PDB file of C-alpha atoms and ligand atoms in Angstrom:
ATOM      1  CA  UNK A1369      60.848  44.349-170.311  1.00  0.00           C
ATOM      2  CA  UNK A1370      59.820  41.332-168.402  1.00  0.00           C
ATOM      3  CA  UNK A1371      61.196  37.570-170.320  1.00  0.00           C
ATOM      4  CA  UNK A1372      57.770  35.528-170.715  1.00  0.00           C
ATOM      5  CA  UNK A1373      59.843  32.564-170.601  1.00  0.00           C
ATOM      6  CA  UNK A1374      61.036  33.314-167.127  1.00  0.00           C
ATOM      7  CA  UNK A1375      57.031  32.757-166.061  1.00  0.00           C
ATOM      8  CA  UNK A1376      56.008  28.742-165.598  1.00  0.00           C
ATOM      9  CA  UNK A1377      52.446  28.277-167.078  1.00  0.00           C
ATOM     10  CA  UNK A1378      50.300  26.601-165.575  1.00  0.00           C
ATOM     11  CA  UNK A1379      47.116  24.621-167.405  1.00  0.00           C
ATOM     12  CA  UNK A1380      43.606  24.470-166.145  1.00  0.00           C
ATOM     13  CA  UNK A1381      43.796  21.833-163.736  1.00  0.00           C
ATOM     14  CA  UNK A1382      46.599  23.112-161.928  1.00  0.00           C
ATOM     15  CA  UNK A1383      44.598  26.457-161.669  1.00  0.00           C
ATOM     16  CA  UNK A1384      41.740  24.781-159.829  1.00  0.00           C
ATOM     17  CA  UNK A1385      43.651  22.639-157.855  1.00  0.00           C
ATOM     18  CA  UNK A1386      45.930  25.035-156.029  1.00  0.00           C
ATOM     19  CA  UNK A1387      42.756  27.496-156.239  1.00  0.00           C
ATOM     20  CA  UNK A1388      40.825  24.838-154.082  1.00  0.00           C
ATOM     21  CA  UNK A1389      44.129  24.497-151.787  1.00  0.00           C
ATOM     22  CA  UNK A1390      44.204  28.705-150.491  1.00  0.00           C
ATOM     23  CA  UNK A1391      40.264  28.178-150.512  1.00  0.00           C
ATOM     24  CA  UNK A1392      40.425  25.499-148.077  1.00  0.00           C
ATOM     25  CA  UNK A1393      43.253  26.854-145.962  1.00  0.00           C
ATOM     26  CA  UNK A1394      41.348  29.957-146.142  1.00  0.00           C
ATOM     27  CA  UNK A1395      38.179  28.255-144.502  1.00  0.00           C
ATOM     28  CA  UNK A1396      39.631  26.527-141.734  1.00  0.00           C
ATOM     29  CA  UNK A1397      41.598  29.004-140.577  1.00  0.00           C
ATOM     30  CA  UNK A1398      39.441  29.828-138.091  1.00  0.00           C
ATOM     31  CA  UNK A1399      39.706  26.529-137.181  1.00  0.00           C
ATOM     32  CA  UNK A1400      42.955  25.808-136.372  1.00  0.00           C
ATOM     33  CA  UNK A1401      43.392  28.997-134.575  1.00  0.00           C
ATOM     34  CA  UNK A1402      40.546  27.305-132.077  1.00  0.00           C
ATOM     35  CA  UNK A1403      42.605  24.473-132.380  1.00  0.00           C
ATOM     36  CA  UNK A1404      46.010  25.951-131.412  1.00  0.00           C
ATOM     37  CA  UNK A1405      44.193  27.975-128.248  1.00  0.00           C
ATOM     38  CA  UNK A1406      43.278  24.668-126.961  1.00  0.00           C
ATOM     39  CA  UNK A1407      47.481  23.391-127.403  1.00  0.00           C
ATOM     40  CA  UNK A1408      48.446  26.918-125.884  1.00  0.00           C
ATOM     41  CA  UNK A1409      45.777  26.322-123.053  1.00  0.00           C
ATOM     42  CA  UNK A1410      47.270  22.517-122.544  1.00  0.00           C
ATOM     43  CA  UNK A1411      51.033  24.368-122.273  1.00  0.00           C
ATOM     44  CA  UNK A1412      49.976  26.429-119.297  1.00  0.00           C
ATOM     45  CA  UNK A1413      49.155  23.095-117.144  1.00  0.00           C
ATOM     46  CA  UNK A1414      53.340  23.823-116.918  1.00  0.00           C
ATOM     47  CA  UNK A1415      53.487  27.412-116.641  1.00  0.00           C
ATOM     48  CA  UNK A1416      55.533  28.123-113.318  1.00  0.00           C
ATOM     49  CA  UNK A1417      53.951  28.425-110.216  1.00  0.00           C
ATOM     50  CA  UNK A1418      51.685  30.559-108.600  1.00  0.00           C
ATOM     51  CA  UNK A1419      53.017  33.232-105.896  1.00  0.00           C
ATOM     52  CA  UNK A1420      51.100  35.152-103.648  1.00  0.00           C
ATOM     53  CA  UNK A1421      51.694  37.675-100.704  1.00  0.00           C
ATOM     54  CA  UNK A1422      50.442  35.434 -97.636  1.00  0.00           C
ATOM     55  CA  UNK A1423      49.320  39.060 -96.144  1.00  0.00           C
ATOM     56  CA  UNK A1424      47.054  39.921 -99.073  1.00  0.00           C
ATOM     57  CA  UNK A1425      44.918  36.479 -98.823  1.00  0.00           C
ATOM     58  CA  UNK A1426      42.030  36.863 -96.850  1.00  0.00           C
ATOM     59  CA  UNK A1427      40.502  34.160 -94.310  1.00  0.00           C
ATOM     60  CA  UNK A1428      38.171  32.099 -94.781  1.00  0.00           C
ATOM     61  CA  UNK A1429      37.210  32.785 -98.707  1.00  0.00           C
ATOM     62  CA  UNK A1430      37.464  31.441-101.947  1.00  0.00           C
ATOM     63  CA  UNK A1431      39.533  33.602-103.799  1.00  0.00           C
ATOM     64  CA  UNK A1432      39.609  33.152-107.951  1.00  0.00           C
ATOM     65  CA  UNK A1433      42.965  33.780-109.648  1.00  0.00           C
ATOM     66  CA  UNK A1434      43.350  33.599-113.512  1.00  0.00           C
ATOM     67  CA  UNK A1435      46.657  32.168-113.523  1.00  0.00           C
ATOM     68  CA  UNK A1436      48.659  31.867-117.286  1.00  0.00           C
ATOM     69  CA  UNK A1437      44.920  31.317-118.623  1.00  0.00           C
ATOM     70  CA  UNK A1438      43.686  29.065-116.091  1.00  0.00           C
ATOM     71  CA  UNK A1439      41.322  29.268-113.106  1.00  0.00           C
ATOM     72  CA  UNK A1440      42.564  28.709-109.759  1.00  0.00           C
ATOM     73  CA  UNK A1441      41.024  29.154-106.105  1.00  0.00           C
ATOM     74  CA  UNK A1442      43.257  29.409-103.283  1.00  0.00           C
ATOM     75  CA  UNK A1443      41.198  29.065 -99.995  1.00  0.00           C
ATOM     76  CA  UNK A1444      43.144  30.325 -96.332  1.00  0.00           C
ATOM     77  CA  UNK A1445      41.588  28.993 -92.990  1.00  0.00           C
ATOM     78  CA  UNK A1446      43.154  29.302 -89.863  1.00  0.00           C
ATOM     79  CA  UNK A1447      44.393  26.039 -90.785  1.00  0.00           C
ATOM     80  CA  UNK A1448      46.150  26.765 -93.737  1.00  0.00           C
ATOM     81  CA  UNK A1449      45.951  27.103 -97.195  1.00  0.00           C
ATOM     82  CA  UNK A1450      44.502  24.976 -99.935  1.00  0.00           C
ATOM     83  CA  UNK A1451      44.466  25.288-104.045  1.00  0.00           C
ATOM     84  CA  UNK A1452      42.187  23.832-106.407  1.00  0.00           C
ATOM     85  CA  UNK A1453      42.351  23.610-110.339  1.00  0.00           C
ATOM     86  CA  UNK A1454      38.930  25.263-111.145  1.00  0.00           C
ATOM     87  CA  UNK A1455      39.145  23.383-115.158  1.00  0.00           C
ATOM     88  CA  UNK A1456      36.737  20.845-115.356  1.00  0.00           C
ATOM     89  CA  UNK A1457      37.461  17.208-115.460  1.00  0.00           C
ATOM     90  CA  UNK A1458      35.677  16.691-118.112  1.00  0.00           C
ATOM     91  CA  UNK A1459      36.694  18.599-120.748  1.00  0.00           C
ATOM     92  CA  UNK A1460      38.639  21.568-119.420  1.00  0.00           C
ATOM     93  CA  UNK A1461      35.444  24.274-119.449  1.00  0.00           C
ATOM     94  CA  UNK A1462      36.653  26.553-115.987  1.00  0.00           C
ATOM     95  CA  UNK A1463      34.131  26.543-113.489  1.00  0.00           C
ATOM     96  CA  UNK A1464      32.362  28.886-111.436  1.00  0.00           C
ATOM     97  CA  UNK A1465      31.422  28.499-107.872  1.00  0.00           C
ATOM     98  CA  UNK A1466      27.685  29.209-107.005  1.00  0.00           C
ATOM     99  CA  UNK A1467      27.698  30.423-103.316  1.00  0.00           C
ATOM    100  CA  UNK A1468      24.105  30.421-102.694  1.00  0.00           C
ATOM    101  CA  UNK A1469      23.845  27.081-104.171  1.00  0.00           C
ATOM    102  CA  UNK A1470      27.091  25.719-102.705  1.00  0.00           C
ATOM    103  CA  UNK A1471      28.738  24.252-105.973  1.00  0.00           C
ATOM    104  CA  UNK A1472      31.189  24.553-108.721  1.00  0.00           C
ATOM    105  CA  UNK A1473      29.464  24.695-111.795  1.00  0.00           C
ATOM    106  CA  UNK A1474      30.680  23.753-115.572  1.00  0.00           C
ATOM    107  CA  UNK A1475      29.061  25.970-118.309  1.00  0.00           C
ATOM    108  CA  UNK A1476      30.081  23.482-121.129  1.00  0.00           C
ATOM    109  CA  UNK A1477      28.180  20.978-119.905  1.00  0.00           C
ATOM    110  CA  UNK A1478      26.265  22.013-116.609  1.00  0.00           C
ATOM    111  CA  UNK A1479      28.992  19.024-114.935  1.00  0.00           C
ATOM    112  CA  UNK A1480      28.337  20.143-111.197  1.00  0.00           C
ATOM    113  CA  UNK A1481      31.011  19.222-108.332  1.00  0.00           C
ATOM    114  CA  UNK A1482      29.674  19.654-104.443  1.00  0.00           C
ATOM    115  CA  UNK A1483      32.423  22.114-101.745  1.00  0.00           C
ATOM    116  CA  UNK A1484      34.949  19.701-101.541  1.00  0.00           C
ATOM    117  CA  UNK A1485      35.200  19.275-105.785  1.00  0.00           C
ATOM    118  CA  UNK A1486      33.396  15.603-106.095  1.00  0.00           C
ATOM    119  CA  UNK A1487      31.407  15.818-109.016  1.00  0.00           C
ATOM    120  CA  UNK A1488      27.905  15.092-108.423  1.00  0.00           C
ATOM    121  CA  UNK A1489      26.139  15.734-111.707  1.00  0.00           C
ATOM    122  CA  UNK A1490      26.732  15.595-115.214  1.00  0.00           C
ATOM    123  CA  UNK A1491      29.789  14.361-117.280  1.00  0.00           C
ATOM    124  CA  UNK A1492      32.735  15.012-115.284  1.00  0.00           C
ATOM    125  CA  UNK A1493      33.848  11.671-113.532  1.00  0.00           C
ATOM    126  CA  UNK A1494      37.105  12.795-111.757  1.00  0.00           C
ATOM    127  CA  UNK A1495      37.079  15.577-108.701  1.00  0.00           C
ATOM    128  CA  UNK A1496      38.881  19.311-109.062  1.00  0.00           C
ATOM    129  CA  UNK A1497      42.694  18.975-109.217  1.00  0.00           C
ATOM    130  CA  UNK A1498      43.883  19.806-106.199  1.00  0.00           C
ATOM    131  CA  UNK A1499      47.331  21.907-106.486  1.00  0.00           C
ATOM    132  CA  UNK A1500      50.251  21.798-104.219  1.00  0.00           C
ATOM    133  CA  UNK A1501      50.391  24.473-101.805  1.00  0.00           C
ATOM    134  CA  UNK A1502      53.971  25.852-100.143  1.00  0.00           C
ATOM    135  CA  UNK A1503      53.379  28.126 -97.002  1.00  0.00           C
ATOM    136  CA  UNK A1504      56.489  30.432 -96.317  1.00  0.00           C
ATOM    137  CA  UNK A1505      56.786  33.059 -93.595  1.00  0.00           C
ATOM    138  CA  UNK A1506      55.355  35.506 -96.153  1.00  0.00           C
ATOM    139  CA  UNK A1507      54.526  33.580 -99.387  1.00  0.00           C
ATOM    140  CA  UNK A1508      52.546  31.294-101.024  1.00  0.00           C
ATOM    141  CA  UNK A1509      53.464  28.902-103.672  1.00  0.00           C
ATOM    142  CA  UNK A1510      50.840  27.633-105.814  1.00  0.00           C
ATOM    143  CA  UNK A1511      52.101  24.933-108.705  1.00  0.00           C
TER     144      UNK A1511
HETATM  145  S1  LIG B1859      33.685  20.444-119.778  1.00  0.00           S
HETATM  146 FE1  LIG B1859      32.692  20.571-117.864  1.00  0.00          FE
HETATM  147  S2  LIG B1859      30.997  19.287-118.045  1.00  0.00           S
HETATM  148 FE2  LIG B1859      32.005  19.100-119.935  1.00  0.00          FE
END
């Protein structure tokens, strides 16, 4: 048999006041799981760097790679090859390039950046990030 006195009681006020505390937790839960994908999205801005297969990269087009979450284009011209952040300036939406309209555009906030990642409409104040870019014989390291 169970001692009663082994139990703590608890009055009224107690009850409603821890009964408010799960409650709350309970509602924001949602929340601060939003809230820790945007921390887990700011730790990838030092996830290791990006490595391609020089072969594999075509000439001459913008090619999207999700990279530890994030949205990067790596572009290969004759002349060599270029990488560019695709998260917004603003507030870190990714963006999207629109070939038939030539521009990167920001869902978020429709923020709009022209070819070369200037922004030329909406919020965003800062150009792309671009990302360093190491050639080797047969690689490409991005980061
Ligand atoms: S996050 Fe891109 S315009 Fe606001």
């Amino acid at each position: 048999m169970t001692d009663p006195s082994k139990f703590k009681v608890i009055d009224r006020r107690d009850f409603v006041t821890r009964g408010c505390g799960v409650f709350a937790v309970c509602l924001t839960a949602p929340l601060w799981t939003l809230l820790g994908g945007c921390t887990a999205s700011g730790n990838a801005e030092n996830a290791g760097p990006l490595k391609l297969v020089l072969a594999e990269l075509p000439l001459n087009r913008r090619v999207r790679i999700e990279h530890d979450g994030r949205a990067v284009e790596v572009v290969r011209t004759a002349d060599g090859v270029t990488a560019r952040s695709l998260l917004c300036t603003h507030q870190g939406c990714n963006v999207r390039w629109i070939e038939s309209r030539q521009i990167y555009l920001c869902p978020c906030h429709e923020g709009k950046f022209n070819a070369e990642g200037q922004p030329t409409y909406g919020p965003p104040r800062d150009p792309l990030r671009e990302i360093d870019v190491t050639v080797t014989e047969t690689q490409v390291i991005i980061g």
